[in-house]
Amino acid sequence: QKEVEQNSGPLSVPEGAIASLNCTYSDRGSQSFFWYRQYSGKSPELIMSIYSNGDKEDGRFTAQLNKASQYVSLLIRDSQPSDSATYLCAGRSYNTDKLIFGTGTRLQVFP
Amino acid sequence: DTEVTQTPKHLVMGMTNKKSLKCEQHMGHRAMYWYKQKAKKPPELMFVYSYEKLSINESVPSRFSPECPNSSLLNLHLHALQPEDSALYLCASSQGTGRAYEQYFGPGTRLTVT
């Protein structure tokens, strides 16, 4: 069974801090990974995609992928209360179009 | 522009009704998806259309019937649903199928079956 695992949280961080969200996956065939943000009652919004080992930065967001450890993370710098949401990690194997989602981590940023 | 639109936003239907959900994208994407999401759970894939052909059916009950009239439109026909089918139904699209393509979600249709 191919799985993507996330800590459900909540992860509470103060405004201005770095929030670190983590995800592990069991399928070594997974080639690409995606982070989605989902506000309560809304649909998932794509934040970052990452395909290669290492870091990928976009504004306040940095995605990190370590294929040897089967680990993906999302760092949010200068966290804002508006970042409070559930963050979904998803992976996809090379031979399928199916995204495998983790259960999501709820992030709370307090003023 | 990464906009996927869905109608209606909300739908309440009885177990004997027939209704349809609609999804549209004008990004030239060639793959479209239906997902179902229950509260506090991740999205669950239902169907994938690639180049207007059904490529994945995740063993969805026949009371859900997808249709892809053209590359921009995706419908989900609903008939004889059960209360446990109440959920947020999400449409997504991507440029194509394959590892490099990102999926973009529409706002969803909140379905309540009474």
PDB file of C-alpha atoms in Angstrom:
ATOM      1  CA  GLN A   1       0.000   0.000   0.000  1.00  0.00           C
ATOM      2  CA  LYS A   2       1.565   3.260  -1.142  1.00  0.00           C
ATOM      3  CA  GLU A   3       1.312   5.836   1.624  1.00  0.00           C
ATOM      4  CA  VAL A   4       2.104   9.435   2.346  1.00  0.00           C
ATOM      5  CA  GLU A   5       2.202  10.271   6.028  1.00  0.00           C
ATOM      6  CA  GLN A   6       1.892  13.573   7.801  1.00  0.00           C
ATOM      7  CA  ASN A   7       1.492  14.578  11.417  1.00  0.00           C
ATOM      8  CA  SER A   8      -2.079  15.841  11.758  1.00  0.00           C
ATOM      9  CA  GLY A   9      -1.076  18.585  14.197  1.00  0.00           C
ATOM     10  CA  PRO A  10      -2.078  21.167  15.043  1.00  0.00           C
ATOM     11  CA  LEU A  11       1.314  22.767  14.631  1.00  0.00           C
ATOM     12  CA  SER A  12       1.226  26.085  16.474  1.00  0.00           C
ATOM     13  CA  VAL A  13       3.816  28.756  15.708  1.00  0.00           C
ATOM     14  CA  PRO A  14       4.002  32.455  16.616  1.00  0.00           C
ATOM     15  CA  GLU A  15       3.669  35.101  13.942  1.00  0.00           C
ATOM     16  CA  GLY A  16       7.011  35.766  12.253  1.00  0.00           C
ATOM     17  CA  ALA A  17       8.452  32.326  13.046  1.00  0.00           C
ATOM     18  CA  ILE A  18       9.396  29.560  10.609  1.00  0.00           C
ATOM     19  CA  ALA A  19       6.796  26.794  10.285  1.00  0.00           C
ATOM     20  CA  SER A  20       8.197  23.408   9.298  1.00  0.00           C
ATOM     21  CA  LEU A  21       5.798  20.856   7.843  1.00  0.00           C
ATOM     22  CA  ASN A  22       6.967  17.321   7.191  1.00  0.00           C
ATOM     23  CA  CYS A  23       5.866  14.396   5.098  1.00  0.00           C
ATOM     24  CA  THR A  24       7.229  10.878   4.557  1.00  0.00           C
ATOM     25  CA  TYR A  25       6.357   8.467   1.788  1.00  0.00           C
ATOM     26  CA  SER A  26       6.632   4.735   1.368  1.00  0.00           C
ATOM     27  CA  ASP A  27       6.770   4.355  -2.421  1.00  0.00           C
ATOM     28  CA  ARG A  28      10.345   4.604  -3.703  1.00  0.00           C
ATOM     29  CA  GLY A  29       8.878   4.996  -7.190  1.00  0.00           C
ATOM     30  CA  SER A  30       7.404   8.364  -6.267  1.00  0.00           C
ATOM     31  CA  GLN A  31       8.889  10.972  -8.568  1.00  0.00           C
ATOM     32  CA  SER A  32       7.091  14.204  -7.864  1.00  0.00           C
ATOM     33  CA  PHE A  33       5.640  15.890  -4.808  1.00  0.00           C
ATOM     34  CA  PHE A  34       3.174  18.667  -4.254  1.00  0.00           C
ATOM     35  CA  TRP A  35       2.163  20.853  -1.351  1.00  0.00           C
ATOM     36  CA  TYR A  36      -1.385  22.166  -1.198  1.00  0.00           C
ATOM     37  CA  ARG A  37      -2.875  24.628   1.254  1.00  0.00           C
ATOM     38  CA  GLN A  38      -6.532  24.200   2.188  1.00  0.00           C
ATOM     39  CA  TYR A  39      -8.492  26.708   4.202  1.00  0.00           C
ATOM     40  CA  SER A  40     -11.505  25.407   6.104  1.00  0.00           C
ATOM     41  CA  GLY A  41     -14.453  24.942   3.737  1.00  0.00           C
ATOM     42  CA  LYS A  42     -12.367  25.763   0.643  1.00  0.00           C
ATOM     43  CA  SER A  43     -10.628  23.703  -2.030  1.00  0.00           C
ATOM     44  CA  PRO A  44      -6.911  22.805  -2.051  1.00  0.00           C
ATOM     45  CA  GLU A  45      -4.608  25.431  -3.542  1.00  0.00           C
ATOM     46  CA  LEU A  46      -1.262  24.401  -5.025  1.00  0.00           C
ATOM     47  CA  ILE A  47       1.676  26.073  -3.287  1.00  0.00           C
ATOM     48  CA  MET A  48       4.770  24.199  -4.444  1.00  0.00           C
ATOM     49  CA  SER A  49       5.851  21.264  -6.539  1.00  0.00           C
ATOM     50  CA  ILE A  50       9.231  19.551  -6.281  1.00  0.00           C
ATOM     51  CA  TYR A  51      10.774  16.784  -8.379  1.00  0.00           C
ATOM     52  CA  SER A  52      14.499  16.785  -7.615  1.00  0.00           C
ATOM     53  CA  ASN A  53      16.502  16.264  -4.460  1.00  0.00           C
ATOM     54  CA  GLY A  54      17.327  19.485  -2.673  1.00  0.00           C
ATOM     55  CA  ASP A  55      15.564  22.735  -2.004  1.00  0.00           C
ATOM     56  CA  LYS A  56      13.173  24.795  -4.077  1.00  0.00           C
ATOM     57  CA  GLU A  57      12.277  28.300  -2.969  1.00  0.00           C
ATOM     58  CA  ASP A  58       9.302  30.463  -3.899  1.00  0.00           C
ATOM     59  CA  GLY A  59       8.839  33.609  -1.868  1.00  0.00           C
ATOM     60  CA  ARG A  60       8.333  32.697   1.783  1.00  0.00           C
ATOM     61  CA  PHE A  61       8.004  28.995   0.934  1.00  0.00           C
ATOM     62  CA  THR A  62      10.792  26.437   0.588  1.00  0.00           C
ATOM     63  CA  ALA A  63      10.130  22.826  -0.358  1.00  0.00           C
ATOM     64  CA  GLN A  64      12.780  20.224   0.431  1.00  0.00           C
ATOM     65  CA  LEU A  65      13.028  16.718  -1.004  1.00  0.00           C
ATOM     66  CA  ASN A  66      15.292  13.917   0.177  1.00  0.00           C
ATOM     67  CA  LYS A  67      14.633  10.800  -1.898  1.00  0.00           C
ATOM     68  CA  ALA A  68      17.138   8.662  -0.015  1.00  0.00           C
ATOM     69  CA  SER A  69      15.260   9.285   3.244  1.00  0.00           C
ATOM     70  CA  GLN A  70      11.855   9.418   1.486  1.00  0.00           C
ATOM     71  CA  TYR A  71      11.147  12.735   3.112  1.00  0.00           C
ATOM     72  CA  VAL A  72       9.526  15.952   1.897  1.00  0.00           C
ATOM     73  CA  SER A  73       9.155  19.153   3.855  1.00  0.00           C
ATOM     74  CA  LEU A  74       7.712  22.629   3.482  1.00  0.00           C
ATOM     75  CA  LEU A  75       9.167  25.589   5.312  1.00  0.00           C
ATOM     76  CA  ILE A  76       7.152  28.774   5.677  1.00  0.00           C
ATOM     77  CA  ARG A  77       9.254  31.773   6.684  1.00  0.00           C
ATOM     78  CA  ASP A  78       7.829  34.803   8.474  1.00  0.00           C
ATOM     79  CA  SER A  79       4.592  32.920   9.208  1.00  0.00           C
ATOM     80  CA  GLN A  80       1.431  35.014   9.189  1.00  0.00           C
ATOM     81  CA  PRO A  81      -1.978  34.326  10.764  1.00  0.00           C
ATOM     82  CA  SER A  82      -3.287  34.076   7.184  1.00  0.00           C
ATOM     83  CA  ASP A  83      -1.084  30.985   6.741  1.00  0.00           C
ATOM     84  CA  SER A  84      -3.299  29.151   9.249  1.00  0.00           C
ATOM     85  CA  ALA A  85      -4.740  26.277   7.216  1.00  0.00           C
ATOM     86  CA  THR A  86      -4.353  22.564   6.567  1.00  0.00           C
ATOM     87  CA  TYR A  87      -1.340  21.677   4.413  1.00  0.00           C
ATOM     88  CA  LEU A  88      -1.639  18.580   2.250  1.00  0.00           C
ATOM     89  CA  CYS A  89       1.394  16.728   0.934  1.00  0.00           C
ATOM     90  CA  ALA A  90       0.875  14.600  -2.189  1.00  0.00           C
ATOM     91  CA  GLY A  91       3.157  12.309  -4.147  1.00  0.00           C
ATOM     92  CA  ARG A  92       2.937  10.707  -7.553  1.00  0.00           C
ATOM     93  CA  SER A  93       4.753   7.707  -8.998  1.00  0.00           C
ATOM     94  CA  TYR A  94       6.294   7.852 -12.466  1.00  0.00           C
ATOM     95  CA  ASN A  95       3.864   5.322 -13.945  1.00  0.00           C
ATOM     96  CA  THR A  96       0.563   6.681 -12.703  1.00  0.00           C
ATOM     97  CA  ASP A  97      -1.425   9.870 -12.795  1.00  0.00           C
ATOM     98  CA  LYS A  98      -2.823   9.250  -9.335  1.00  0.00           C
ATOM     99  CA  LEU A  99      -1.816  11.601  -6.531  1.00  0.00           C
ATOM    100  CA  ILE A 100      -1.430   9.959  -3.134  1.00  0.00           C
ATOM    101  CA  PHE A 101      -2.377  12.489  -0.469  1.00  0.00           C
ATOM    102  CA  GLY A 102      -1.297  12.583   3.132  1.00  0.00           C
ATOM    103  CA  THR A 103      -3.940  13.295   5.745  1.00  0.00           C
ATOM    104  CA  GLY A 104      -2.755  16.896   6.097  1.00  0.00           C
ATOM    105  CA  THR A 105      -1.174  18.963   8.874  1.00  0.00           C
ATOM    106  CA  ARG A 106      -3.175  21.747  10.474  1.00  0.00           C
ATOM    107  CA  LEU A 107      -1.054  24.862  10.998  1.00  0.00           C
ATOM    108  CA  GLN A 108      -2.056  27.567  13.447  1.00  0.00           C
ATOM    109  CA  VAL A 109      -0.128  30.849  13.431  1.00  0.00           C
ATOM    110  CA  PHE A 110      -0.930  32.977  16.461  1.00  0.00           C
ATOM    111  CA  PRO A 111      -0.304  36.737  16.734  1.00  0.00           C
TER     112      PRO A 111
ATOM    113  CA  ASP B   1      -4.315  31.876 -15.247  1.00  0.00           C
ATOM    114  CA  THR B   2      -4.965  28.627 -13.357  1.00  0.00           C
ATOM    115  CA  GLU B   3      -8.721  28.822 -13.017  1.00  0.00           C
ATOM    116  CA  VAL B   4     -11.030  25.848 -12.853  1.00  0.00           C
ATOM    117  CA  THR B   5     -14.700  26.682 -12.372  1.00  0.00           C
ATOM    118  CA  GLN B   6     -17.397  24.451 -10.917  1.00  0.00           C
ATOM    119  CA  THR B   7     -21.172  24.753 -10.751  1.00  0.00           C
ATOM    120  CA  PRO B   8     -23.216  24.703  -8.668  1.00  0.00           C
ATOM    121  CA  LYS B   9     -21.428  25.806  -5.494  1.00  0.00           C
ATOM    122  CA  HIS B  10     -23.974  24.004  -3.324  1.00  0.00           C
ATOM    123  CA  LEU B  11     -26.427  21.239  -4.145  1.00  0.00           C
ATOM    124  CA  VAL B  12     -29.048  19.544  -2.001  1.00  0.00           C
ATOM    125  CA  MET B  13     -30.698  16.509  -3.521  1.00  0.00           C
ATOM    126  CA  GLY B  14     -32.956  13.680  -2.453  1.00  0.00           C
ATOM    127  CA  MET B  15     -32.020  10.051  -2.877  1.00  0.00           C
ATOM    128  CA  THR B  16     -34.310   9.654  -5.898  1.00  0.00           C
ATOM    129  CA  ASN B  17     -33.126  12.768  -7.747  1.00  0.00           C
ATOM    130  CA  LYS B  18     -30.877  13.025 -10.771  1.00  0.00           C
ATOM    131  CA  LYS B  19     -28.494  15.949 -10.896  1.00  0.00           C
ATOM    132  CA  SER B  20     -25.232  16.905 -12.573  1.00  0.00           C
ATOM    133  CA  LEU B  21     -22.089  18.687 -11.468  1.00  0.00           C
ATOM    134  CA  LYS B  22     -20.193  20.741 -14.019  1.00  0.00           C
ATOM    135  CA  CYS B  23     -16.539  21.683 -14.321  1.00  0.00           C
ATOM    136  CA  GLU B  24     -14.834  23.910 -16.871  1.00  0.00           C
ATOM    137  CA  GLN B  25     -11.274  25.018 -17.582  1.00  0.00           C
ATOM    138  CA  HIS B  26      -9.878  27.198 -20.360  1.00  0.00           C
ATOM    139  CA  MET B  27      -6.180  26.603 -19.771  1.00  0.00           C
ATOM    140  CA  GLY B  28      -5.796  24.113 -22.595  1.00  0.00           C
ATOM    141  CA  HIS B  29      -5.302  21.332 -20.077  1.00  0.00           C
ATOM    142  CA  ARG B  30      -5.764  17.812 -21.451  1.00  0.00           C
ATOM    143  CA  ALA B  31      -6.349  15.932 -18.190  1.00  0.00           C
ATOM    144  CA  MET B  32      -9.290  16.430 -15.849  1.00  0.00           C
ATOM    145  CA  TYR B  33     -10.162  14.795 -12.549  1.00  0.00           C
ATOM    146  CA  TRP B  34     -13.021  14.268 -10.125  1.00  0.00           C
ATOM    147  CA  TYR B  35     -12.264  13.973  -6.415  1.00  0.00           C
ATOM    148  CA  LYS B  36     -14.487  13.491  -3.390  1.00  0.00           C
ATOM    149  CA  GLN B  37     -13.519  14.999  -0.051  1.00  0.00           C
ATOM    150  CA  LYS B  38     -15.150  14.290   3.295  1.00  0.00           C
ATOM    151  CA  ALA B  39     -14.612  16.552   6.298  1.00  0.00           C
ATOM    152  CA  LYS B  40     -11.111  16.415   7.800  1.00  0.00           C
ATOM    153  CA  LYS B  41      -9.977  13.889   5.154  1.00  0.00           C
ATOM    154  CA  PRO B  42      -7.771  14.323   2.089  1.00  0.00           C
ATOM    155  CA  PRO B  43      -9.288  14.327  -1.404  1.00  0.00           C
ATOM    156  CA  GLU B  44     -10.041  10.857  -2.801  1.00  0.00           C
ATOM    157  CA  LEU B  45      -9.629  10.342  -6.520  1.00  0.00           C
ATOM    158  CA  MET B  46     -12.751   9.155  -8.356  1.00  0.00           C
ATOM    159  CA  PHE B  47     -12.078   9.512 -12.090  1.00  0.00           C
ATOM    160  CA  VAL B  48      -9.386  10.707 -14.490  1.00  0.00           C
ATOM    161  CA  TYR B  49      -9.941  11.788 -18.081  1.00  0.00           C
ATOM    162  CA  SER B  50      -6.941  12.098 -20.340  1.00  0.00           C
ATOM    163  CA  TYR B  51      -7.462  13.583 -23.818  1.00  0.00           C
ATOM    164  CA  GLU B  52     -11.233  13.203 -23.291  1.00  0.00           C
ATOM    165  CA  LYS B  53     -10.987   9.473 -22.589  1.00  0.00           C
ATOM    166  CA  LEU B  54     -11.629   7.897 -19.218  1.00  0.00           C
ATOM    167  CA  SER B  55      -8.270   6.583 -18.034  1.00  0.00           C
ATOM    168  CA  ILE B  56      -8.861   5.880 -14.344  1.00  0.00           C
ATOM    169  CA  ASN B  57     -12.028   4.815 -12.514  1.00  0.00           C
ATOM    170  CA  GLU B  58     -11.256   4.169  -8.861  1.00  0.00           C
ATOM    171  CA  SER B  59     -14.026   1.562  -8.545  1.00  0.00           C
ATOM    172  CA  VAL B  60     -16.615   4.266  -8.045  1.00  0.00           C
ATOM    173  CA  PRO B  61     -20.260   3.088  -7.680  1.00  0.00           C
ATOM    174  CA  SER B  62     -22.317   3.372 -10.853  1.00  0.00           C
ATOM    175  CA  ARG B  63     -24.595   5.982  -9.275  1.00  0.00           C
ATOM    176  CA  PHE B  64     -21.759   8.372 -10.211  1.00  0.00           C
ATOM    177  CA  SER B  65     -21.345   8.698 -13.974  1.00  0.00           C
ATOM    178  CA  PRO B  66     -18.641  10.940 -15.443  1.00  0.00           C
ATOM    179  CA  GLU B  67     -18.737  12.536 -18.862  1.00  0.00           C
ATOM    180  CA  CYS B  68     -16.193  14.574 -20.782  1.00  0.00           C
ATOM    181  CA  PRO B  69     -18.002  16.297 -23.699  1.00  0.00           C
ATOM    182  CA  ASN B  70     -14.841  18.120 -24.819  1.00  0.00           C
ATOM    183  CA  SER B  71     -11.393  18.995 -23.566  1.00  0.00           C
ATOM    184  CA  SER B  72     -12.655  21.974 -21.532  1.00  0.00           C
ATOM    185  CA  LEU B  73     -15.682  20.418 -19.861  1.00  0.00           C
ATOM    186  CA  LEU B  74     -16.211  17.663 -17.335  1.00  0.00           C
ATOM    187  CA  ASN B  75     -19.536  16.558 -15.905  1.00  0.00           C
ATOM    188  CA  LEU B  76     -20.456  14.245 -13.068  1.00  0.00           C
ATOM    189  CA  HIS B  77     -23.971  12.813 -13.302  1.00  0.00           C
ATOM    190  CA  LEU B  78     -25.537  11.766 -10.021  1.00  0.00           C
ATOM    191  CA  HIS B  79     -28.423   9.352  -9.579  1.00  0.00           C
ATOM    192  CA  ALA B  80     -29.905   7.526  -6.588  1.00  0.00           C
ATOM    193  CA  LEU B  81     -27.262   8.774  -4.198  1.00  0.00           C
ATOM    194  CA  GLN B  82     -27.032   7.830  -0.535  1.00  0.00           C
ATOM    195  CA  PRO B  83     -26.660  10.189   2.442  1.00  0.00           C
ATOM    196  CA  GLU B  84     -23.065   8.994   2.871  1.00  0.00           C
ATOM    197  CA  ASP B  85     -22.301  10.485  -0.557  1.00  0.00           C
ATOM    198  CA  SER B  86     -22.628  13.946   0.975  1.00  0.00           C
ATOM    199  CA  ALA B  87     -19.225  15.584   0.545  1.00  0.00           C
ATOM    200  CA  LEU B  88     -17.250  18.282  -1.246  1.00  0.00           C
ATOM    201  CA  TYR B  89     -16.791  17.280  -4.890  1.00  0.00           C
ATOM    202  CA  LEU B  90     -13.686  18.714  -6.448  1.00  0.00           C
ATOM    203  CA  CYS B  91     -12.702  18.991 -10.072  1.00  0.00           C
ATOM    204  CA  ALA B  92      -9.056  19.422 -11.039  1.00  0.00           C
ATOM    205  CA  SER B  93      -7.127  19.767 -14.259  1.00  0.00           C
ATOM    206  CA  SER B  94      -3.541  19.451 -15.415  1.00  0.00           C
ATOM    207  CA  GLN B  95      -1.652  20.073 -18.653  1.00  0.00           C
ATOM    208  CA  GLY B  96      -1.354  16.381 -19.200  1.00  0.00           C
ATOM    209  CA  THR B  97      -0.791  13.172 -17.365  1.00  0.00           C
ATOM    210  CA  GLY B  98       2.641  12.351 -16.048  1.00  0.00           C
ATOM    211  CA  ARG B  99       4.880  13.201 -13.181  1.00  0.00           C
ATOM    212  CA  ALA B 100       5.733  16.766 -14.112  1.00  0.00           C
ATOM    213  CA  TYR B 101       2.216  18.078 -14.376  1.00  0.00           C
ATOM    214  CA  GLU B 102       0.636  20.006 -11.544  1.00  0.00           C
ATOM    215  CA  GLN B 103      -3.048  19.582 -10.737  1.00  0.00           C
ATOM    216  CA  TYR B 104      -5.163  22.672 -10.098  1.00  0.00           C
ATOM    217  CA  PHE B 105      -8.411  22.369  -8.194  1.00  0.00           C
ATOM    218  CA  GLY B 106     -11.688  24.158  -8.723  1.00  0.00           C
ATOM    219  CA  PRO B 107     -13.646  25.628  -5.789  1.00  0.00           C
ATOM    220  CA  GLY B 108     -15.766  22.512  -5.406  1.00  0.00           C
ATOM    221  CA  THR B 109     -19.447  21.685  -5.131  1.00  0.00           C
ATOM    222  CA  ARG B 110     -20.775  21.037  -1.629  1.00  0.00           C
ATOM    223  CA  LEU B 111     -23.273  18.191  -2.028  1.00  0.00           C
ATOM    224  CA  THR B 112     -25.835  17.225   0.588  1.00  0.00           C
ATOM    225  CA  VAL B 113     -27.963  14.127   0.026  1.00  0.00           C
ATOM    226  CA  THR B 114     -31.154  14.003   2.085  1.00  0.00           C
TER     227      THR B 114
END
